[in-house]
Coordinates of C-alpha atoms and ligand atoms in Angstrom, one line a residue:
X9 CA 13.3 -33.4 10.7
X10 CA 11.4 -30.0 10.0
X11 CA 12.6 -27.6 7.0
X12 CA 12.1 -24.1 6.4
X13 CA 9.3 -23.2 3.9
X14 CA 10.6 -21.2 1.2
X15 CA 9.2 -20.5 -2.1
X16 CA 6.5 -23.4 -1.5
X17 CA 9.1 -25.7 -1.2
X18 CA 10.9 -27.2 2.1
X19 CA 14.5 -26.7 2.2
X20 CA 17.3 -27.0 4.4
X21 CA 19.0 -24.1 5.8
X22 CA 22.2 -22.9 4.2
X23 CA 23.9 -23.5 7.8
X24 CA 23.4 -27.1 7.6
X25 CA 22.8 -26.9 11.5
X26 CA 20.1 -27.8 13.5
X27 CA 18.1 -26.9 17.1
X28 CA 16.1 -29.9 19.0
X29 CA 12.3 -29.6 19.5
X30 CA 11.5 -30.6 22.8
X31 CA 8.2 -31.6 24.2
X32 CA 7.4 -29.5 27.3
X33 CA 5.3 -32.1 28.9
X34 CA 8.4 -34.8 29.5
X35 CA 11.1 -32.4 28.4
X36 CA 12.2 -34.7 26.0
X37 CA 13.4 -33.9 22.0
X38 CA 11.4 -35.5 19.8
X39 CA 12.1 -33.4 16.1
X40 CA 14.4 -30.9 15.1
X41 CA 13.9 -27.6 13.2
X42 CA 16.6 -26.1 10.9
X43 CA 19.0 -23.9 12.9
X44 CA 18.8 -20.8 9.8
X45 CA 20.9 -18.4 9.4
X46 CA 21.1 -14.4 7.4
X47 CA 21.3 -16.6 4.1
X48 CA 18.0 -18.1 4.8
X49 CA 16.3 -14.8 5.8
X50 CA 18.0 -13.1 2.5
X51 CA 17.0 -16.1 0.3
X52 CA 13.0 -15.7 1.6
X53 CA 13.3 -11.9 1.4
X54 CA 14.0 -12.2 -2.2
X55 CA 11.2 -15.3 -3.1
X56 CA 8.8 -12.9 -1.1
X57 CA 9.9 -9.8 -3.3
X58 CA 9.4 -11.4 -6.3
X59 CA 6.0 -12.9 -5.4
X60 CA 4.6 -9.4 -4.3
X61 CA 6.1 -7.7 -7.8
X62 CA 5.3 -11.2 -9.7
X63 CA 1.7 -13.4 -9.4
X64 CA 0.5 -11.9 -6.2
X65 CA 0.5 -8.2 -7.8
X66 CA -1.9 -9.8 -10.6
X67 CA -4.2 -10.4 -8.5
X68 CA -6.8 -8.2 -7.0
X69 CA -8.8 -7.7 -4.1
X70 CA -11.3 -10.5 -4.2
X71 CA -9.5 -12.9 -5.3
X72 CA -7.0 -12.3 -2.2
X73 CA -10.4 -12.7 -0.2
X74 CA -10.7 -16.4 -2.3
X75 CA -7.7 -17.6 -1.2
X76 CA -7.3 -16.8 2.4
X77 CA -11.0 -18.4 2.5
X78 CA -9.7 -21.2 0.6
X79 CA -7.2 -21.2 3.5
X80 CA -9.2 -20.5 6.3
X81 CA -11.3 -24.3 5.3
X82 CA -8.2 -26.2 4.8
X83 CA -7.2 -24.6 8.6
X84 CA -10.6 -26.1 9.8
X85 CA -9.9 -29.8 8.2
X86 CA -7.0 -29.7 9.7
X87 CA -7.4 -28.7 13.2
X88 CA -6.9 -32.0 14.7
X89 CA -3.5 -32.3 12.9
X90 CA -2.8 -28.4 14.0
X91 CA -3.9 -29.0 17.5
X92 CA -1.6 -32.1 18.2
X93 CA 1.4 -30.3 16.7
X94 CA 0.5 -27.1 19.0
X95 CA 0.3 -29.7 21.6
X96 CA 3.1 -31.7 21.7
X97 CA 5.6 -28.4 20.9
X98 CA 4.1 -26.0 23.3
X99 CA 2.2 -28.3 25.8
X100 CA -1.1 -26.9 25.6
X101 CA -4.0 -29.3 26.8
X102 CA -6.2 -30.5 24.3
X103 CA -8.9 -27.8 24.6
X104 CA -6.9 -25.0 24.2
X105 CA -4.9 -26.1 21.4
X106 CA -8.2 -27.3 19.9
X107 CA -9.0 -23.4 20.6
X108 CA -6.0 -21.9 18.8
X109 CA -6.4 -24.1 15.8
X110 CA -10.1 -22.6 15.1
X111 CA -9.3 -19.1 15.8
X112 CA -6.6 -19.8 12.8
X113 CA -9.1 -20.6 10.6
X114 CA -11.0 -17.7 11.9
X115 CA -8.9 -15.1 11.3
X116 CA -7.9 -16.4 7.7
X117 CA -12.0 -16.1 7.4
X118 CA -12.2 -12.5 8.5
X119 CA -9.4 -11.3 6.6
X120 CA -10.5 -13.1 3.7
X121 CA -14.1 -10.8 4.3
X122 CA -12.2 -7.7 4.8
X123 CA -9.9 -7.3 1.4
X124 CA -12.5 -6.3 -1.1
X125 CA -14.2 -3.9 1.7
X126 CA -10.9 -1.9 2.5
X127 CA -10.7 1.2 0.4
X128 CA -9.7 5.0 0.7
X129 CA -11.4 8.2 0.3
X130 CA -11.9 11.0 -1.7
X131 CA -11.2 14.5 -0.1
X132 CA -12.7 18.0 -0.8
X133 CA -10.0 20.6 -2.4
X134 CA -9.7 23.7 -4.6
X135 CA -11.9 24.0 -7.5
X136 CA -10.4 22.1 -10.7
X137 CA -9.0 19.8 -8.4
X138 CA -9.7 15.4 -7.7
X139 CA -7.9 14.2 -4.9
X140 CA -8.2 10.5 -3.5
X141 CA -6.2 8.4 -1.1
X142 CA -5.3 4.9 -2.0
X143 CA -4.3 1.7 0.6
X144 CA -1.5 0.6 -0.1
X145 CA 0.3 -2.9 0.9
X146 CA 4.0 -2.3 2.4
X147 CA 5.2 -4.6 0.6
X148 CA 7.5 -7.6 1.9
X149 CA 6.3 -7.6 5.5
X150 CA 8.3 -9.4 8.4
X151 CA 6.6 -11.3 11.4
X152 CA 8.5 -12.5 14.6
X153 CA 5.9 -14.6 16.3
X154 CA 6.4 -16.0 20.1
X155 CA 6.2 -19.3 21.1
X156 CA 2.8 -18.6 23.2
X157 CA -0.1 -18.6 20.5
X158 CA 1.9 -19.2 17.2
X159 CA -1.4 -20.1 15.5
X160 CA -3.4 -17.2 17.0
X161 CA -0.4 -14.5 16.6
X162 CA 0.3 -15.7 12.8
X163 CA -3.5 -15.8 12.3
X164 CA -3.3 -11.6 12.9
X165 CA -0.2 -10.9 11.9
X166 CA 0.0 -12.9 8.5
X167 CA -3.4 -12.6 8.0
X168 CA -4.1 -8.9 8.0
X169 CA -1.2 -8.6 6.5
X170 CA -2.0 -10.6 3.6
X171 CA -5.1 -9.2 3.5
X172 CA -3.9 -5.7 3.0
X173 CA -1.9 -6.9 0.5
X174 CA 1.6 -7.6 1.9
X175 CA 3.5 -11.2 1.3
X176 CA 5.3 -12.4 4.3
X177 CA 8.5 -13.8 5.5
X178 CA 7.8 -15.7 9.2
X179 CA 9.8 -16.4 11.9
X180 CA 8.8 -18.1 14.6
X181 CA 10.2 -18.9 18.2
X182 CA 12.4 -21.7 17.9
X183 CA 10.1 -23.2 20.8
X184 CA 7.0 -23.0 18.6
X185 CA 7.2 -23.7 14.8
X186 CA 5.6 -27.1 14.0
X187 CA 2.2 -26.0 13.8
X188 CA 3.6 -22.7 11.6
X189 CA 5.4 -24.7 8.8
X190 CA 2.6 -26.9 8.4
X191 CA 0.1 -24.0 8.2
X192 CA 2.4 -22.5 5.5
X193 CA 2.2 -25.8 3.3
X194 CA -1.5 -25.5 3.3
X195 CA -1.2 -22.5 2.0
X196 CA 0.6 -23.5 -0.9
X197 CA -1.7 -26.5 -1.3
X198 CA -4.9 -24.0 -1.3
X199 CA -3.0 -21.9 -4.2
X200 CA -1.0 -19.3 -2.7
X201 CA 1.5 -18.3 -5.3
X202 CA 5.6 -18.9 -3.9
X203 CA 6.9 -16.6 -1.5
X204 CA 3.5 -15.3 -0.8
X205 CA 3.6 -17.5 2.7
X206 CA 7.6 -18.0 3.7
X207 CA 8.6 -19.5 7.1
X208 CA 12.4 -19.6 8.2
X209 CA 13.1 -21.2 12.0
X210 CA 16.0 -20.8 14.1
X211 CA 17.3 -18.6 17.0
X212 CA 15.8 -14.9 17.5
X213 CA 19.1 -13.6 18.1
X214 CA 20.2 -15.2 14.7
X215 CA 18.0 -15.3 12.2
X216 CA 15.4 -12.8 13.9
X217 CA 18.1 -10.3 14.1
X218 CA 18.7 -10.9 10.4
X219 CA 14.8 -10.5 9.3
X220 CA 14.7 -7.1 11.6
X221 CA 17.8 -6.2 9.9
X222 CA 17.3 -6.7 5.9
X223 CA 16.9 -4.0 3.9
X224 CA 14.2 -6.0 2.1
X225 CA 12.1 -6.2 5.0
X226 CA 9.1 -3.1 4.3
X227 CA 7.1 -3.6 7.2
X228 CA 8.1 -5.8 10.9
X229 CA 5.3 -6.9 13.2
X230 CA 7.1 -8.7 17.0
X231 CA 5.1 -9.8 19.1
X232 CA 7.1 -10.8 22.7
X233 CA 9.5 -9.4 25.5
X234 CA 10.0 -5.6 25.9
X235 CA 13.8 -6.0 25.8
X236 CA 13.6 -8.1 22.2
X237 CA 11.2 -5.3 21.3
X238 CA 13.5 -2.3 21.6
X239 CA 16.4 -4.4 19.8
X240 CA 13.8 -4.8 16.6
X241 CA 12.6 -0.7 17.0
X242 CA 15.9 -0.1 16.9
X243 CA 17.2 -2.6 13.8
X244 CA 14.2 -0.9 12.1
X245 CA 15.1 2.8 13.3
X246 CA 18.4 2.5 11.3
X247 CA 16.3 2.3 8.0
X248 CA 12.8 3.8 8.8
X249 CA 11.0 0.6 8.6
X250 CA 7.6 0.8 10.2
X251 CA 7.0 -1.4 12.8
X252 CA 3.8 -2.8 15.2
X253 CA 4.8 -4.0 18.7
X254 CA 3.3 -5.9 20.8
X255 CA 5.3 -6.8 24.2
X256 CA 3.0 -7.9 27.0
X257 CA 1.5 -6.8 29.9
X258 CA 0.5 -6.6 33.7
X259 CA -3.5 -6.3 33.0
X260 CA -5.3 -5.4 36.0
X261 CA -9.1 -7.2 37.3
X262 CA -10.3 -4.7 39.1
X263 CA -13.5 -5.8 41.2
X264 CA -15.8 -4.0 42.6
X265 CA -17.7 -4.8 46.0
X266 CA -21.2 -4.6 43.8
X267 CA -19.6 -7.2 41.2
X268 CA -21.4 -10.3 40.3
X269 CA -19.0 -12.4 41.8
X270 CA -20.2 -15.4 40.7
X271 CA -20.1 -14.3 36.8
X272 CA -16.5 -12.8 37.9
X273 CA -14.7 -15.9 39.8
X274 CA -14.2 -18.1 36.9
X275 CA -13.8 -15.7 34.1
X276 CA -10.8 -13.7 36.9
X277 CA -9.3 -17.7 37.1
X278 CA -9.1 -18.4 33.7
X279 CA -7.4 -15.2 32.8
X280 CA -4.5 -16.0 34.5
X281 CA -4.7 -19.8 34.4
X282 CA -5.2 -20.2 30.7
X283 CA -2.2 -21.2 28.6
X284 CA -0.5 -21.7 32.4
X285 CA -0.2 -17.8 32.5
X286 CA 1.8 -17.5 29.0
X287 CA -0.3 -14.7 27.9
X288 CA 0.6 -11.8 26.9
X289 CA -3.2 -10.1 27.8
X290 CA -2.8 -12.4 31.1
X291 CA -5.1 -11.1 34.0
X292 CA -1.9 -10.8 36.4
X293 CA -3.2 -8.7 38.9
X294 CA -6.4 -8.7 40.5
X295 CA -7.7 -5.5 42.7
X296 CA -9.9 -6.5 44.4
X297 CA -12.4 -3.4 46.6
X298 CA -11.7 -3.5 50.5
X299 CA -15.0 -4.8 51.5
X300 CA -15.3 -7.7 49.7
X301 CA -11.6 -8.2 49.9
X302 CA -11.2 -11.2 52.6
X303 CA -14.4 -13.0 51.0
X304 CA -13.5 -12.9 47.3
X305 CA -9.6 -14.2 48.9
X306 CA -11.1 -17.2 50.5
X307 CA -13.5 -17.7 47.4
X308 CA -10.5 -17.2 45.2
X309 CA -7.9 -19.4 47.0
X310 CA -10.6 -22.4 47.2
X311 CA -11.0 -22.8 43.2
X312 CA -7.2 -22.4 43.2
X313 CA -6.6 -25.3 44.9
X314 CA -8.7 -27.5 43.0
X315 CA -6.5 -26.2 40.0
X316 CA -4.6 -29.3 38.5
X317 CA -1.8 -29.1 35.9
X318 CA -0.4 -32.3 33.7
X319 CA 0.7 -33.0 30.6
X320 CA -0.8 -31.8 27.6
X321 CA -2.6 -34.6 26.3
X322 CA -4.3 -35.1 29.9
X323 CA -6.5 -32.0 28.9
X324 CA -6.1 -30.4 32.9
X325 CA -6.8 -26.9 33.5
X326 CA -2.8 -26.2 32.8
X327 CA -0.1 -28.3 31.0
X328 CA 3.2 -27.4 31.1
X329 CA 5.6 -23.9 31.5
X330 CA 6.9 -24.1 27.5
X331 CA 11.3 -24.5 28.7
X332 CA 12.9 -25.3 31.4
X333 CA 14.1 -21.3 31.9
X334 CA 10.6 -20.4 31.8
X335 CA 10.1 -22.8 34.7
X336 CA 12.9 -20.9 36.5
X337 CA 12.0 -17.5 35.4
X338 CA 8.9 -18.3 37.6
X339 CA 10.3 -19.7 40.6
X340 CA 12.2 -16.9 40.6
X341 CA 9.5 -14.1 41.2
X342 CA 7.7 -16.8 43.3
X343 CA 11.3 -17.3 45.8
X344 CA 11.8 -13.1 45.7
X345 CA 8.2 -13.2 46.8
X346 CA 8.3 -15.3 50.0
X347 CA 11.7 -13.6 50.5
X348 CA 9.8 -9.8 50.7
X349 CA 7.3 -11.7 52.8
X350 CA 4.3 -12.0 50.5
X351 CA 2.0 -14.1 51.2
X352 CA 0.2 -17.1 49.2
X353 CA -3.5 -17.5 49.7
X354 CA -3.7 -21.0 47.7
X355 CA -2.2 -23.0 45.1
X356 CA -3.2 -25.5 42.8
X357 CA -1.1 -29.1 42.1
X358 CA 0.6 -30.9 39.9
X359 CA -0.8 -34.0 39.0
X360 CA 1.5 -37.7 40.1
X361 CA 1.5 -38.7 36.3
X362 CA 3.1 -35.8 35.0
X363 CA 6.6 -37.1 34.2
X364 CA 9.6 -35.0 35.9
X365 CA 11.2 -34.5 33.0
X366 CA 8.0 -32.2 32.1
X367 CA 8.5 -28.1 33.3
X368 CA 5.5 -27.9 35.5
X369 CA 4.3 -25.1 37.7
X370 CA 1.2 -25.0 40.0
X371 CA -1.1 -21.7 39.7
X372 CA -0.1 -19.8 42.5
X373 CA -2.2 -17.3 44.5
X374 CA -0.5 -14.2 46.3
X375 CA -1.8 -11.7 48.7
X376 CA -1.4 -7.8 49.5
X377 CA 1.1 -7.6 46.9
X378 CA 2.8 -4.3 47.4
X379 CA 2.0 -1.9 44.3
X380 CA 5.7 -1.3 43.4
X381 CA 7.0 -5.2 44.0
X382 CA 8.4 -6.8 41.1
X383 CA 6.1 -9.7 41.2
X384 CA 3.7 -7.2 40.2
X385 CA 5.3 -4.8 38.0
X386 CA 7.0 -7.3 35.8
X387 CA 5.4 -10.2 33.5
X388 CA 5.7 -13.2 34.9
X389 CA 4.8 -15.1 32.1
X390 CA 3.4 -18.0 34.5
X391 CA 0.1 -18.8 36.4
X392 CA 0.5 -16.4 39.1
X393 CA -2.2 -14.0 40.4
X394 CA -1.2 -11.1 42.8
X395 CA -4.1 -9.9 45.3
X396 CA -4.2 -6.3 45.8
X397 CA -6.5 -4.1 48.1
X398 CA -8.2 -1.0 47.2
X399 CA -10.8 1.6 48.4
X400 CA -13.0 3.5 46.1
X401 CA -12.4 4.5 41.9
X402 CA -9.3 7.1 42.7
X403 CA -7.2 4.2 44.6
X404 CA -8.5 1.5 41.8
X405 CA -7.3 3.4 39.0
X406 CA -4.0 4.9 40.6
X407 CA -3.2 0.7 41.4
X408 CA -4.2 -0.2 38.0
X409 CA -2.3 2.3 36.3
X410 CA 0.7 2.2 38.4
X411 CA 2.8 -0.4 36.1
X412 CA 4.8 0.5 32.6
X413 CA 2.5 -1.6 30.4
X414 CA -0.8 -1.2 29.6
X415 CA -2.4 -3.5 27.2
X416 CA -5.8 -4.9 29.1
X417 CA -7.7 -4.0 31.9
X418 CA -10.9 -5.3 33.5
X419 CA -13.5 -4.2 35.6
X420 CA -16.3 -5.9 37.4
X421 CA -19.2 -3.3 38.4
X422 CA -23.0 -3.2 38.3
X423 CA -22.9 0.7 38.2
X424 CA -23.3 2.1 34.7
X425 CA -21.4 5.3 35.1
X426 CA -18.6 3.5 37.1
X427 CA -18.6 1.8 34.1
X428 CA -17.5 4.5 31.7
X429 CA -15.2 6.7 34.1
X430 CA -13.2 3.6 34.8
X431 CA -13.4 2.7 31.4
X432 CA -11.8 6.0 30.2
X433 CA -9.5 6.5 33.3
X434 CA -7.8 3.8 32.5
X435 CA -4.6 3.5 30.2
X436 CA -4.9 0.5 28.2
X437 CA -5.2 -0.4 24.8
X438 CA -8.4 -2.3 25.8
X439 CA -11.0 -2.7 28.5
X440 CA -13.5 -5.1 29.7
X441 CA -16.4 -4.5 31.7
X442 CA -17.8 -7.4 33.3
X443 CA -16.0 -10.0 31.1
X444 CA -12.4 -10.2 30.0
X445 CA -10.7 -10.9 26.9
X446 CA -13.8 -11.3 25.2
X447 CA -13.2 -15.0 23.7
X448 CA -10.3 -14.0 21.9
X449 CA -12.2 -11.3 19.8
X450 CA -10.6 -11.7 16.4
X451 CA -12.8 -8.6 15.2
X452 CA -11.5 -6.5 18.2
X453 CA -8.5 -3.8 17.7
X454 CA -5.6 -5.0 20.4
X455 CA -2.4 -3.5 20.7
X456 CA -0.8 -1.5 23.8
X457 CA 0.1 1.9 24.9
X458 CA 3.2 2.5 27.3
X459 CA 5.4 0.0 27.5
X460 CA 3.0 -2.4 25.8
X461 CA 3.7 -1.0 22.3
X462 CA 2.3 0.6 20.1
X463 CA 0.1 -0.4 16.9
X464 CA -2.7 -2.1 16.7
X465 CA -3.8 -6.0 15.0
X466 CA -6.5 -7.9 14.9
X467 CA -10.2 -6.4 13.2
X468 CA -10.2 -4.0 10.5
X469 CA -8.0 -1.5 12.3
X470 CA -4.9 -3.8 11.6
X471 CA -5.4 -3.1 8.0
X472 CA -4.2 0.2 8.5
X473 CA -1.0 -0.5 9.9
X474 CA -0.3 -3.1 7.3
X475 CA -0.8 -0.6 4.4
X476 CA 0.2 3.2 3.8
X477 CA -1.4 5.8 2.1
X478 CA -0.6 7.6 -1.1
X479 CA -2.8 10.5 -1.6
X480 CA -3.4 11.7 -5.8
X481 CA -4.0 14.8 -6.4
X482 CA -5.4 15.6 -10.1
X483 CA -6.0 18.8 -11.7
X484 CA -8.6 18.4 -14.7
X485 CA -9.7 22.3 -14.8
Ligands
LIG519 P1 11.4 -13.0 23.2 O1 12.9 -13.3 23.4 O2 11.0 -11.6 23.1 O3 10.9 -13.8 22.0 C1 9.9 -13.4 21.1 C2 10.3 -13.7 19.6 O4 11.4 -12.8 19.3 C3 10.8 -15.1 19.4 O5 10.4 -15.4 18.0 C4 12.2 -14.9 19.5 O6 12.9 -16.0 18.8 C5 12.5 -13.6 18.8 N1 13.8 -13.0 19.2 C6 14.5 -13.2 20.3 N2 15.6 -12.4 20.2 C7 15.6 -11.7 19.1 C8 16.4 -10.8 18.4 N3 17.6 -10.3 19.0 N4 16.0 -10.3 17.2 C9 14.9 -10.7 16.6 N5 14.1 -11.6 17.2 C10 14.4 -12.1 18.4 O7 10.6 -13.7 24.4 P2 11.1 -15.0 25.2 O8 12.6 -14.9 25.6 O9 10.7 -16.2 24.4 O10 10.3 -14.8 26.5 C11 10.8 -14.0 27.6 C12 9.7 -13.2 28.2 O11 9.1 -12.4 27.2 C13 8.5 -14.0 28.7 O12 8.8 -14.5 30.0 C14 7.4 -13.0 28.7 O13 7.5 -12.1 29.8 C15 7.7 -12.2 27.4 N6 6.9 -12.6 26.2 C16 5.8 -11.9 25.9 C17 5.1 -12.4 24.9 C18 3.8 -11.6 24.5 O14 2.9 -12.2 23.9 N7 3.8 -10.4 24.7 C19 5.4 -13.5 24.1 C20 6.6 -14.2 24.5 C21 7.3 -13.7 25.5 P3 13.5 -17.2 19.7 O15 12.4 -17.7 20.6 O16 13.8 -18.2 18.6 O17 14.7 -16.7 20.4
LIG520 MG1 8.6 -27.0 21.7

């Protein structure tokens, strides 16, 4: 039985009720999390509160930096632990669990850098006059985290916010909190004062709805569907509470006929395959220039097909869809697809030892996907990789644009000055030119415009979301 983390101490929820874990790869429960409730949310709000105006204001800048290095090596002794709770709750394969649990530890490691180096300025005004702007924390910040990356997602959201000064009241997907809670104990183990770190499970429409909603909530980062997103902007809204959102995308490859393809091929598979298409920054599309269009296909469709997907701990190149609705949410788009008469080029398989219990999907490639289909408008949220033909930069960016998010495009060219004009042509909150995703990039600003969201975490640039400024103005003659 899992309990929230409150106050550096594990408690039950106030409901007394409780939601099943299940284990994607064989469907089965195997651990429960506390079902909490506005109680819960109200009862971290105020342990938070009193940490920011209690211990954690006594300490300064440095010694924030200690501590979230202090926690940033406990994350790295425990990344085996981390990476088979991540496993077995979210059904990642070993490697990519293993991948998540280090980027924890390095994002704790470059927030930890980043507090004493964060500062504000001093600004030329009338004689007699010394103004300067200071950084300030929000305060009690609020973090809904999906069940996609929960290491990786509380990594930047709790760690810049920390970082900027900000204690923080978590809740995560009810799919995904093992790996959360525990990270959360390390914390208090490494020193962090109570109700610096808090973590309350249980349903988004529950107890999420109660975090967006408390008055005592100073700053919300969500990270998840568009829909949830405009019910938090909104909860938010009603009391001006700042908030950073993050909610997906529809990221074009576009490649280019003078593209290394071989370079290109594995890095275009792997952005939709990895974590079985549950990304957020998920290559879903791929545009693909007319004259190399039938060649790259067939190249495409044959490393699809050697694709295979098992459970978790078999370490293929995709475990399991994390719910059974997911699973249906996919085979949806898929079965409106082949209804609309799209094609598939290839698909990969599902090996015969993955247990039918477990909610697997094969990667799935689609051809001359029309622009305005839903299949390539909406996320899918699953390993599936739409084909699309273009001719020349005009057509490549009016395809790549043509969708309401834009969080990540890509582009795969040898010409330098193609480069640059598709580079700045292109609406997205980032782009990569010959490469995609760029390992994860824990230093790298990501955050969306459109329907993406708006705000931006990860590198230094999240600091400044997770603090406002005060400006002081002093005359002295
Ligand atoms: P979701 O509902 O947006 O869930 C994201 C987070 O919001 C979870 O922690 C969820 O908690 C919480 N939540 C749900 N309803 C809430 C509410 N009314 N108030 C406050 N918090 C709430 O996403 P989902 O249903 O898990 O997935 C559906 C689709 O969203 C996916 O297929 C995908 O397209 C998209 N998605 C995108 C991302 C991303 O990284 N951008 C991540 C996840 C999902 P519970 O899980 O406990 O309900
Ligand atoms: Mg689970």
């Amino acid at each position: 039985m899992q309990l929230n983390f409150i106050h550096n101490q594990s408690v039950a929820s106030q409901s007394g009720q409780t939601w099943p874990v299940i284990d994607p790869s064989d469907g089965q429960t195997f651990d429960h999390i506390q079902r909490s409730n506005a109680h819960d949310i109200d009862m971290a709000v105020k342990s938070s509160r009193e940490c920011f105006e209690g211990p954690w204001s006594q300490l300064n800048a440095s010694e924030r930096g200690r501590l979230l290095m202090a926690l940033s090596r406990k994350v790295a002794e425990h990344a085996e632990e981390l990476m088979r709770l991540e496993q077995r709750d979210c059904g990642k394969p070993t490697q990519q669990a293993m991948a998540d649990a280090k980027a924890l530890a390095r994002y704790f490691e470059f927030y930890a850098g980043a507090c004493d180096k964060f500062h504000g300025e001093t600004i030329p005004y009338q004689n007699g006059y010394s103004v300067l702007t200071w950084r300030e924390p929000h305060g009690v910040t609020g973090h809904v985290v999906p069940w996609n990356y929960p290491m990786q997602i509380f990594g930047r959201c709790v760690g810049g916010a920390l970082a900027a000064g900000n204690v923080c009241v978590v809740k995560p997907a009810e799919d995904a909190c093992l790996s959360l809670i525990r990270v959360a104990q390390l914390a208090a183990e490494v020193g962090f004062p109570p109700g610096a770190i808090n973590i309350v499970t249980g349903l988004g429409h529950e107890v999420g709805d109660a975090l967006a909603k408390h008055p005592g909530i100073d700053h919300i980062s969500f990270t998840g569907s568009p829909t949830v997103g405009t019910l938090i902007q909104q909860a938010a809204a009603a009391r001006h509470c700042p908030v950073t959102l993050e909610l997906g995308g529809k990221s074009p490859q576009i490649i280019f006929a003078d593209a290394d393809l071989d370079a290109a091929i594995p890095v275009i598979i792997n952005a939709i395959v990895q974590n079985s298409g549950q990304t957020c920054s998920a290559g879903s599309r791929v545009l693909i220039e007319k004259s190399i269009y039938e060649p790259l296909l067939a190249r495409l469709g044959e490393a699809f097909s050697k694709l295979r997907v098992g459970p978790a701990s078999a370490d293929l190149n995709l475990g399991p869809l994390i719910r059974a609705t997911q699973k249906m949410r996919v085979q949806g788009f898929l079965e409106e697809a082949k209804a609309a008469g799209i094609r598939t080029v290839a698909q990969g398989s599902v090996v015969s030892e993955a247990p039918e219990t477990g909610f697997y999907q094969a990667p799935v490639l689609l051809r001359d996907v029309p622009v305005d289909h839903r299949v390539a408008q909406e996320e899918v949220f699953g390993p599936v990789l739409s084909a699309m033909c273009f001719e020349g930069e005009d057509q490549a960016i009016e395809m790549a644009n043509a969708t309401a998010f834009g969080l990540v495009a890509g582009v795969w060219t040898r010409d330098g000055g193609r480069q640059f004009r598709m580079a700045k042509r292109l609406r997205s909150g980032q782009v990569f030119i010959n490469n995609y995703g760029a390992g994860g990039g824990v230093e790298l600003p990501f955050g969306g415009v459109k329907s993406s969201g708006h705000g931006r975490e990860k590198g230094f640039e999240a600091l400044y979301g997770f603090t406002t400024l005060k400006t002081v103005a002093i005359q002295h003659g």
